[in-house]
CSV table of C-alpha atoms and ligand atoms in Angstrom, one decimal:
chain,number,residue,atom,x,y,z
A,1,UNK,CA,14.6,1.6,-26.3
A,2,UNK,CA,14.3,0.6,-22.6
A,3,UNK,CA,10.7,0.0,-21.2
A,4,UNK,CA,9.5,3.2,-19.5
A,5,UNK,CA,10.0,3.5,-15.7
A,6,UNK,CA,6.9,3.3,-13.7
A,7,UNK,CA,6.3,6.2,-11.4
A,8,UNK,CA,3.2,4.6,-10.0
A,9,UNK,CA,2.2,3.1,-6.7
A,10,UNK,CA,2.2,-0.6,-7.7
A,11,UNK,CA,2.5,-2.3,-10.2
A,12,UNK,CA,5.9,-0.6,-10.0
A,13,UNK,CA,9.3,-0.9,-11.4
A,14,UNK,CA,11.0,-4.0,-10.4
A,15,UNK,CA,14.6,-5.2,-10.7
A,16,UNK,CA,15.8,-7.5,-13.4
A,17,UNK,CA,16.7,-9.9,-10.6
A,18,UNK,CA,13.2,-9.9,-9.2
A,19,UNK,CA,11.7,-10.4,-12.8
A,20,UNK,CA,14.2,-13.2,-13.5
A,21,UNK,CA,13.0,-15.1,-10.4
A,22,UNK,CA,10.0,-16.0,-12.4
A,23,UNK,CA,11.6,-18.0,-15.1
A,24,UNK,CA,11.0,-21.3,-13.4
A,25,UNK,CA,7.8,-23.3,-12.8
A,26,UNK,CA,7.1,-24.7,-9.5
A,27,UNK,CA,4.7,-27.6,-8.3
A,28,UNK,CA,2.3,-26.5,-5.7
A,29,UNK,CA,3.1,-29.9,-3.7
A,30,UNK,CA,6.8,-29.4,-3.9
A,31,UNK,CA,8.6,-29.4,-0.7
A,32,UNK,CA,10.9,-26.4,-2.0
A,33,UNK,CA,8.0,-24.3,-3.0
A,34,UNK,CA,6.4,-24.9,0.5
A,35,UNK,CA,9.6,-23.9,2.3
A,36,UNK,CA,9.7,-20.7,0.1
A,37,UNK,CA,6.1,-19.8,1.3
A,38,UNK,CA,7.1,-20.4,4.8
A,39,UNK,CA,10.3,-18.4,4.5
A,40,UNK,CA,8.4,-15.5,2.8
A,41,UNK,CA,5.9,-15.5,5.7
A,42,UNK,CA,8.6,-15.5,8.3
A,43,UNK,CA,10.2,-12.5,6.7
A,44,UNK,CA,7.2,-10.6,6.4
A,45,UNK,CA,6.3,-11.1,10.1
A,46,UNK,CA,9.9,-10.1,10.9
A,47,UNK,CA,9.6,-6.8,9.0
A,48,UNK,CA,6.8,-5.8,11.8
A,49,UNK,CA,8.6,-7.5,14.6
A,50,UNK,CA,5.4,-9.7,14.8
A,51,UNK,CA,6.8,-13.1,15.0
A,52,UNK,CA,5.8,-13.8,18.6
A,53,UNK,CA,2.4,-12.1,18.4
A,54,UNK,CA,0.9,-12.7,14.8
A,55,UNK,CA,0.7,-15.0,12.0
A,56,UNK,CA,1.3,-14.1,8.4
A,57,UNK,CA,-1.8,-15.3,6.0
A,58,UNK,CA,-0.7,-15.1,2.3
A,59,UNK,CA,-3.6,-14.7,-0.1
A,60,UNK,CA,-3.9,-15.0,-4.0
A,61,UNK,CA,-5.2,-11.8,-5.8
A,62,UNK,CA,-4.7,-8.1,-5.7
A,63,UNK,CA,-4.5,-6.1,-2.3
A,64,UNK,CA,-8.1,-5.5,-2.3
A,65,UNK,CA,-8.8,-9.1,-2.0
A,66,UNK,CA,-6.7,-9.3,1.2
A,67,UNK,CA,-8.6,-6.1,2.7
A,68,UNK,CA,-11.9,-8.0,2.0
A,69,UNK,CA,-10.5,-11.2,3.5
A,70,UNK,CA,-9.4,-9.5,6.6
A,71,UNK,CA,-12.5,-7.7,7.3
A,72,UNK,CA,-14.8,-10.6,6.4
A,73,UNK,CA,-12.6,-12.9,8.7
A,74,UNK,CA,-12.0,-10.7,11.6
A,75,UNK,CA,-15.3,-8.7,11.9
A,76,UNK,CA,-17.9,-10.9,13.6
A,77,UNK,CA,-21.2,-11.1,11.8
A,78,UNK,CA,-22.6,-9.0,14.3
A,79,UNK,CA,-19.6,-6.6,14.7
A,80,UNK,CA,-19.4,-3.1,13.6
A,81,UNK,CA,-16.5,-1.5,11.6
A,82,UNK,CA,-15.7,2.2,12.1
A,83,UNK,CA,-13.6,3.3,9.1
A,84,UNK,CA,-11.2,6.5,9.4
A,85,UNK,CA,-11.5,7.9,5.8
A,86,UNK,CA,-9.5,10.6,4.2
A,87,UNK,CA,-9.6,9.4,0.8
A,88,UNK,CA,-10.4,6.7,-1.9
A,89,UNK,CA,-9.1,3.8,-0.1
A,90,UNK,CA,-10.9,4.5,3.2
A,91,UNK,CA,-14.0,4.8,1.1
A,92,UNK,CA,-13.2,1.5,-0.4
A,93,UNK,CA,-12.8,-0.3,3.0
A,94,UNK,CA,-16.2,0.9,4.0
A,95,UNK,CA,-17.7,-0.2,0.8
A,96,UNK,CA,-16.2,-3.6,1.2
A,97,UNK,CA,-17.9,-4.0,4.7
A,98,UNK,CA,-21.1,-2.6,3.1
A,99,UNK,CA,-21.2,-4.9,0.2
A,100,UNK,CA,-20.6,-7.9,2.6
A,101,UNK,CA,-23.5,-6.9,4.6
A,102,UNK,CA,-21.6,-5.9,7.8
A,103,UNK,CA,-22.6,-2.8,9.9
A,104,UNK,CA,-20.1,0.1,9.1
A,105,UNK,CA,-19.6,3.5,10.1
A,106,UNK,CA,-17.3,6.2,8.7
A,107,UNK,CA,-15.3,8.8,10.5
A,108,UNK,CA,-14.5,11.1,7.6
A,109,UNK,CA,-11.5,13.7,7.5
A,110,UNK,CA,-10.8,16.1,4.7
A,111,UNK,CA,-8.6,14.8,1.8
A,112,UNK,CA,-5.6,16.7,3.0
A,113,UNK,CA,-6.2,16.1,6.8
A,114,UNK,CA,-4.7,13.2,9.0
A,115,UNK,CA,-7.2,11.0,11.0
A,116,UNK,CA,-7.4,12.7,14.3
A,117,UNK,CA,-6.7,10.4,17.4
A,118,UNK,CA,-8.5,12.6,19.8
A,119,UNK,CA,-11.4,12.6,17.5
A,120,UNK,CA,-11.3,8.8,17.4
A,121,UNK,CA,-11.1,8.5,21.2
A,122,UNK,CA,-14.3,10.6,21.7
A,123,UNK,CA,-16.0,8.8,18.9
A,124,UNK,CA,-15.3,5.4,20.4
A,125,UNK,CA,-16.5,6.3,23.9
A,126,UNK,CA,-19.7,7.5,22.3
A,127,UNK,CA,-20.1,4.3,20.2
A,128,UNK,CA,-19.8,1.1,22.2
A,129,UNK,CA,-21.2,-1.0,19.3
A,130,UNK,CA,-18.0,-0.2,17.3
A,131,UNK,CA,-16.0,-3.5,17.6
A,132,UNK,CA,-13.2,-2.8,15.1
A,133,UNK,CA,-11.6,0.4,13.7
A,134,UNK,CA,-10.3,0.4,10.1
A,135,UNK,CA,-7.4,2.7,9.1
A,136,UNK,CA,-5.4,3.4,5.9
A,137,UNK,CA,-1.7,3.7,6.9
A,138,UNK,CA,-0.6,5.8,3.9
A,139,UNK,CA,-3.7,7.0,2.0
A,140,UNK,CA,-2.3,6.4,-1.6
A,141,UNK,CA,-5.0,8.5,-3.2
A,142,UNK,CA,-3.1,11.5,-2.1
A,143,UNK,CA,0.0,10.1,-0.2
A,144,UNK,CA,-1.2,11.4,3.2
A,145,UNK,CA,0.3,9.7,6.1
A,146,UNK,CA,-2.1,8.9,9.0
A,147,UNK,CA,-0.6,8.9,12.8
A,148,UNK,CA,-0.7,5.0,13.0
A,149,UNK,CA,0.9,4.8,16.3
A,150,UNK,CA,-1.5,7.2,18.1
A,151,UNK,CA,-4.6,5.8,16.4
A,152,UNK,CA,-3.4,2.4,17.4
A,153,UNK,CA,-3.0,3.4,21.1
A,154,UNK,CA,-6.4,5.0,21.3
A,155,UNK,CA,-8.0,1.9,19.6
A,156,UNK,CA,-6.2,-0.4,22.1
A,157,UNK,CA,-7.1,1.6,25.1
A,158,UNK,CA,-10.7,1.5,24.1
A,159,UNK,CA,-10.5,-2.3,23.7
A,160,UNK,CA,-11.3,-2.5,20.1
A,161,UNK,CA,-9.8,-4.4,17.3
A,162,UNK,CA,-7.5,-2.4,14.8
A,163,UNK,CA,-7.5,-3.5,10.9
A,164,UNK,CA,-4.8,-1.7,9.1
A,165,UNK,CA,-4.5,-1.1,5.5
A,166,UNK,CA,-0.7,-0.7,5.1
A,167,UNK,CA,-0.8,-1.7,1.4
A,168,UNK,CA,1.3,1.3,0.2
A,169,UNK,CA,3.4,1.7,3.4
A,170,UNK,CA,4.5,-1.9,4.6
A,171,UNK,CA,8.1,-2.4,4.4
A,172,UNK,CA,9.0,1.4,4.0
A,173,UNK,CA,7.4,3.0,7.0
A,174,UNK,CA,8.0,1.4,10.3
A,175,UNK,CA,5.6,-0.9,12.2
A,176,UNK,CA,6.7,-2.6,15.5
A,177,UNK,CA,4.0,-5.0,16.6
A,178,UNK,CA,5.6,-5.2,20.1
A,179,UNK,CA,4.6,-1.6,20.8
A,180,UNK,CA,1.9,-0.9,18.2
A,181,UNK,CA,-1.2,-3.2,18.8
A,182,UNK,CA,-3.2,-4.5,15.9
A,183,UNK,CA,-5.5,-7.3,15.1
A,184,UNK,CA,-4.5,-7.3,11.4
A,185,UNK,CA,-2.1,-5.5,9.0
A,186,UNK,CA,-2.7,-5.9,5.3
A,187,UNK,CA,-0.2,-5.3,2.4
A,188,UNK,CA,0.7,-6.8,-1.0
A,189,UNK,CA,3.7,-8.0,-2.8
A,190,UNK,CA,3.8,-5.2,-5.4
A,191,UNK,CA,4.3,-2.0,-3.6
A,192,UNK,CA,7.0,-1.1,-1.0
A,193,UNK,CA,8.5,-4.7,-1.2
A,194,UNK,CA,9.0,-4.3,-4.9
A,195,UNK,CA,7.6,-7.6,-5.9
A,196,UNK,CA,5.1,-8.3,-8.8
A,197,UNK,CA,1.2,-8.2,-8.4
A,198,UNK,CA,-0.7,-11.2,-7.7
A,199,UNK,CA,-0.8,-11.8,-3.9
A,200,UNK,CA,-1.5,-10.0,-0.7
A,201,UNK,CA,-0.9,-11.0,2.8
A,202,UNK,CA,-2.4,-10.3,6.4
A,203,UNK,CA,-0.6,-10.3,9.4
A,204,UNK,CA,-3.1,-11.4,11.9
A,205,UNK,CA,-2.9,-11.3,15.8
A,206,UNK,CA,-2.9,-15.0,16.9
A,207,UNK,CA,-5.8,-14.7,19.2
A,208,UNK,CA,-7.8,-12.7,16.8
A,209,UNK,CA,-7.5,-15.4,14.3
A,210,UNK,CA,-8.4,-18.1,16.6
A,211,UNK,CA,-11.6,-16.3,17.5
A,212,UNK,CA,-12.4,-15.7,13.9
A,213,UNK,CA,-13.7,-19.3,12.9
A,214,UNK,CA,-16.8,-19.3,11.1
A,215,UNK,CA,-17.0,-15.4,10.7
A,216,UNK,CA,-16.2,-15.3,7.0
A,217,UNK,CA,-19.1,-14.9,4.5
A,218,UNK,CA,-16.8,-16.1,1.6
A,219,UNK,CA,-15.0,-19.6,1.1
A,220,UNK,CA,-12.0,-18.3,-1.0
A,221,UNK,CA,-11.5,-15.3,1.2
A,222,UNK,CA,-11.5,-16.9,4.7
A,223,UNK,CA,-8.2,-16.2,6.3
A,224,UNK,CA,-9.0,-18.5,9.3
A,225,UNK,CA,-9.4,-21.5,6.8
A,226,UNK,CA,-6.4,-20.3,4.6
A,227,UNK,CA,-4.2,-20.4,7.7
A,228,UNK,CA,-5.6,-23.5,9.1
A,229,UNK,CA,-5.0,-25.4,5.9
A,230,UNK,CA,-1.4,-23.9,5.5
A,231,UNK,CA,-0.6,-24.8,9.0
A,232,UNK,CA,-1.8,-28.4,8.5
A,233,UNK,CA,-0.1,-29.1,5.0
A,234,UNK,CA,2.4,-26.4,4.5
A,235,UNK,CA,0.7,-25.7,1.2
A,236,UNK,CA,-1.6,-22.9,-0.2
A,237,UNK,CA,-5.5,-23.7,-0.1
A,238,UNK,CA,-6.2,-23.6,-4.0
A,239,UNK,CA,-3.7,-22.8,-6.6
A,240,UNK,CA,-0.7,-20.5,-5.4
A,241,UNK,CA,0.6,-17.7,-7.4
A,242,UNK,CA,3.8,-19.7,-7.9
A,243,UNK,CA,5.8,-17.1,-9.9
A,244,UNK,CA,4.6,-14.2,-7.9
A,245,UNK,CA,5.7,-15.9,-4.7
A,246,UNK,CA,9.1,-16.7,-6.3
A,247,UNK,CA,9.5,-13.0,-7.4
A,248,UNK,CA,8.5,-12.0,-3.8
A,249,UNK,CA,11.2,-14.3,-2.3
A,250,UNK,CA,13.7,-12.6,-4.6
A,251,UNK,CA,12.6,-9.1,-3.8
A,252,UNK,CA,12.7,-9.8,0.1
A,253,UNK,CA,16.3,-11.0,-0.6
A,254,UNK,CA,17.0,-7.6,-2.2
A,255,UNK,CA,15.2,-5.8,0.5
A,256,UNK,CA,17.3,-7.6,3.3
A,257,UNK,CA,20.5,-7.0,1.5
A,258,UNK,CA,19.7,-3.3,1.0
A,259,UNK,CA,19.4,-2.9,4.7
A,260,UNK,CA,15.6,-3.7,5.3
A,261,UNK,CA,13.0,-1.1,6.3
A,262,UNK,CA,15.2,1.8,7.4
A,263,UNK,CA,17.2,1.6,3.9
A,264,UNK,CA,14.0,1.3,2.0
A,265,UNK,CA,12.7,4.3,3.8
A,266,UNK,CA,15.9,6.4,3.3
A,267,UNK,CA,15.8,5.7,-0.4
A,268,UNK,CA,12.1,6.5,-0.9
A,269,UNK,CA,12.7,9.7,1.1
A,270,UNK,CA,15.6,10.7,-1.0
A,271,UNK,CA,13.4,10.1,-4.1
A,272,UNK,CA,10.5,12.1,-2.5
A,273,UNK,CA,12.7,15.1,-1.5
A,274,UNK,CA,14.3,15.2,-4.9
A,275,UNK,CA,10.8,15.2,-6.5
A,276,UNK,CA,9.5,18.0,-4.2
A,277,UNK,CA,12.5,20.1,-4.8
A,278,UNK,CA,12.4,19.6,-8.6
A,279,UNK,CA,8.7,20.2,-8.9
A,280,UNK,CA,8.9,23.4,-6.9
A,281,UNK,CA,11.9,24.4,-9.4
A,282,UNK,CA,9.4,23.8,-12.2
A,283,UNK,CA,6.6,26.0,-10.5
A,284,UNK,CA,4.4,23.0,-9.7
A,285,UNK,CA,3.0,22.9,-6.1
A,286,UNK,CA,2.2,19.7,-4.3
A,287,UNK,CA,-1.2,19.0,-2.9
A,288,UNK,CA,-0.3,18.1,0.7
A,289,UNK,CA,1.4,19.9,3.6
A,290,UNK,CA,5.0,18.6,4.2
A,291,UNK,CA,4.1,17.4,7.6
A,292,UNK,CA,1.4,15.0,6.2
A,293,UNK,CA,3.3,13.9,3.2
A,294,UNK,CA,4.5,10.3,3.2
A,295,UNK,CA,7.4,9.5,1.0
A,296,UNK,CA,5.4,7.1,-1.1
A,297,UNK,CA,3.5,9.1,-3.7
A,298,UNK,CA,3.3,12.9,-4.3
A,299,UNK,CA,0.0,14.5,-5.5
A,300,UNK,CA,0.7,17.6,-7.7
A,301,UNK,CA,-1.7,20.4,-8.7
A,302,UNK,CA,-2.0,20.3,-12.4
A,303,UNK,CA,-0.3,23.0,-14.2
A,304,UNK,CA,-2.6,26.2,-14.8
A,305,UNK,CA,-2.6,25.8,-18.7
A,306,UNK,CA,-5.6,26.9,-20.5
A,307,UNK,CA,-6.0,23.5,-22.4
A,308,UNK,CA,-4.5,21.4,-19.8
A,309,UNK,CA,-5.4,17.6,-20.2
A,310,UNK,CA,-3.7,14.8,-18.3
A,311,UNK,CA,-3.7,12.4,-21.0
A,312,UNK,CA,-1.7,14.8,-23.3
A,313,UNK,CA,0.8,15.3,-20.3
A,314,UNK,CA,1.0,11.5,-19.7
A,315,UNK,CA,1.6,10.6,-23.4
A,316,UNK,CA,4.4,13.4,-23.6
A,317,UNK,CA,6.1,11.9,-20.5
A,318,UNK,CA,5.7,8.5,-21.5
A,319,UNK,CA,7.3,9.2,-24.8
A,320,UNK,CA,10.5,10.3,-22.7
A,321,UNK,CA,10.3,7.1,-20.7
A,322,UNK,CA,8.3,7.7,-17.6
A,323,UNK,CA,4.8,6.7,-16.6
A,324,UNK,CA,2.8,9.2,-14.3
A,325,UNK,CA,-0.1,8.4,-12.5
A,326,UNK,CA,-3.7,10.2,-12.6
A,327,UNK,CA,-5.0,12.1,-9.8
A,328,UNK,CA,-7.9,10.7,-7.8
A,329,UNK,CA,-9.4,13.9,-6.4
A,330,UNK,CA,-12.8,15.0,-7.5
A,331,UNK,CA,-12.5,18.7,-6.5
A,332,UNK,CA,-9.1,19.7,-7.6
A,333,UNK,CA,-7.3,18.8,-10.8
A,334,UNK,CA,-4.2,17.0,-9.9
A,335,UNK,CA,-1.8,14.1,-11.0
A,336,UNK,CA,0.4,11.8,-9.0
A,337,UNK,CA,4.1,10.7,-9.1
A,338,UNK,CA,5.2,7.7,-7.1
A,339,UNK,CA,8.6,7.6,-5.2
A,340,UNK,CA,8.5,3.8,-4.7
A,341,UNK,CA,9.9,0.8,-6.7
A,342,UNK,CA,13.2,-0.1,-7.9
A,343,UNK,CA,14.1,3.4,-8.7
A,344,UNK,CA,16.5,6.1,-7.2
A,345,UNK,CA,17.4,9.7,-7.2
A,346,UNK,CA,19.1,9.9,-10.8
A,347,UNK,CA,15.6,8.2,-12.0
A,348,UNK,CA,13.7,10.8,-10.4
A,349,UNK,CA,16.1,13.5,-11.9
A,350,UNK,CA,15.5,12.2,-15.4
A,351,UNK,CA,11.8,11.9,-14.8
A,352,UNK,CA,11.8,15.6,-13.7
A,353,UNK,CA,13.8,16.5,-16.9
A,354,UNK,CA,11.2,14.6,-18.9
A,355,UNK,CA,8.2,16.4,-17.1
A,356,UNK,CA,9.9,19.8,-17.8
A,357,UNK,CA,10.5,19.1,-21.4
A,358,UNK,CA,6.7,17.9,-21.7
A,359,UNK,CA,5.4,20.8,-20.0
A,360,UNK,CA,7.5,23.3,-22.1
A,361,UNK,CA,6.2,21.8,-25.3
A,362,UNK,CA,2.7,22.3,-23.8
A,363,UNK,CA,3.4,26.1,-23.5
A,364,UNK,CA,4.1,25.9,-19.6
A,365,UNK,CA,6.1,28.7,-18.2
A,366,UNK,CA,7.0,28.5,-14.7
A,367,UNK,CA,5.6,31.4,-12.5
A,368,UNK,CA,8.5,33.8,-11.5
A,369,UNK,CA,10.5,32.3,-8.5
A,370,UNK,CA,10.2,34.3,-5.2
A,371,UNK,CA,13.5,35.2,-3.6
B,1,LIG,C1,-2.9,-0.3,-3.6
B,1,LIG,C2,-3.7,-0.2,-2.5
B,1,LIG,C3,-4.8,-1.2,-2.3
B,1,LIG,C4,-5.1,-2.4,-3.0
B,1,LIG,O1,-5.3,-2.0,-4.5
B,1,LIG,P1,-5.3,-3.4,-5.4
B,1,LIG,O2,-5.4,-2.4,-6.7
B,1,LIG,O3,-6.5,-4.1,-5.1
B,1,LIG,O4,-4.1,-4.0,-5.3
B,1,LIG,C5,-5.4,-0.9,-1.1
B,1,LIG,N1,-5.2,0.0,-0.3
B,1,LIG,C6,-4.2,1.0,-0.5
B,1,LIG,C7,-4.1,2.1,0.5
B,1,LIG,C8,-3.4,0.8,-1.6
B,1,LIG,O5,-2.5,1.8,-1.9
């Protein structure tokens, strides 16, 4: 039997080609490995049209390590971070700043509401102490898309720095650094790039990085030092995630061959549309209104079954070859289905059939369809 398909927002399903790229050992001093690092960084910058304005600083660890590194490096010790929060990853960003002892404020929006640029503008006008704004591009806890271009324009007009957690959006949703100003954009190998977990990276505006020497409270998570060392030696500071980088190189080759960001977005949008239509046919409703829904992950209201239990649904769908994702909302019972990874429409159609069969076994009867 084949391995189950991951309908999760990373780790996610990768291609055999990407997995096979890990069947080789690399020396961290080897010239070819260092060239591979440089080529990956160049390609990541190009995805955001950021070659002229930013540098790419790769970092060992999961995505959160890169978020923590970006905040610790770019926020001066006496700076203040304002986090625009409408979900768990916004809360995590604020918690990161708090744990490292930096001043942090939160502008909270409801879980199903996008961050409001007008609200941000008036908040910044009233709070001159805010030096940086932190925003989650796609809030993966629901799948909500924040209006990044508008929020970036407001932040730049107010003369503050912008730190973007684009973890679950980068390479699928467009970002153009020539028209969208940001100090830092954070993402990782194992989401829309369809690599494997183990490294993140930060696209840092050149001047912002030059000004950041000595800000970091952490040795290992200092992006200034990580970049300075790499610029000087071509090597990673400390042991690189060699196999993860090789897999990312391969995943980037596939990304470019597929047609880059527009093609990736089109495939994910097709997955999301197929999923939303299929869920509606099953009588299940999605949590977000369509105009706020990113084609990354769909939050679904749990079916109204007397003895509903996500673990049972998960096991029943897993037995049919697909991995669902639990909900992350406290007030409503939901589960999530990812649209990203090396999957396409027919995988989503099969997943919908698996979900339908599992629900039928659990006694689910779709409500009568309206005409
Ligand atoms: C996945 C994700 C992260 C990082 O999570 P890790 O588990 O540390 O990789 C951060 N922010 C967002 C929005 C994410 O989707």
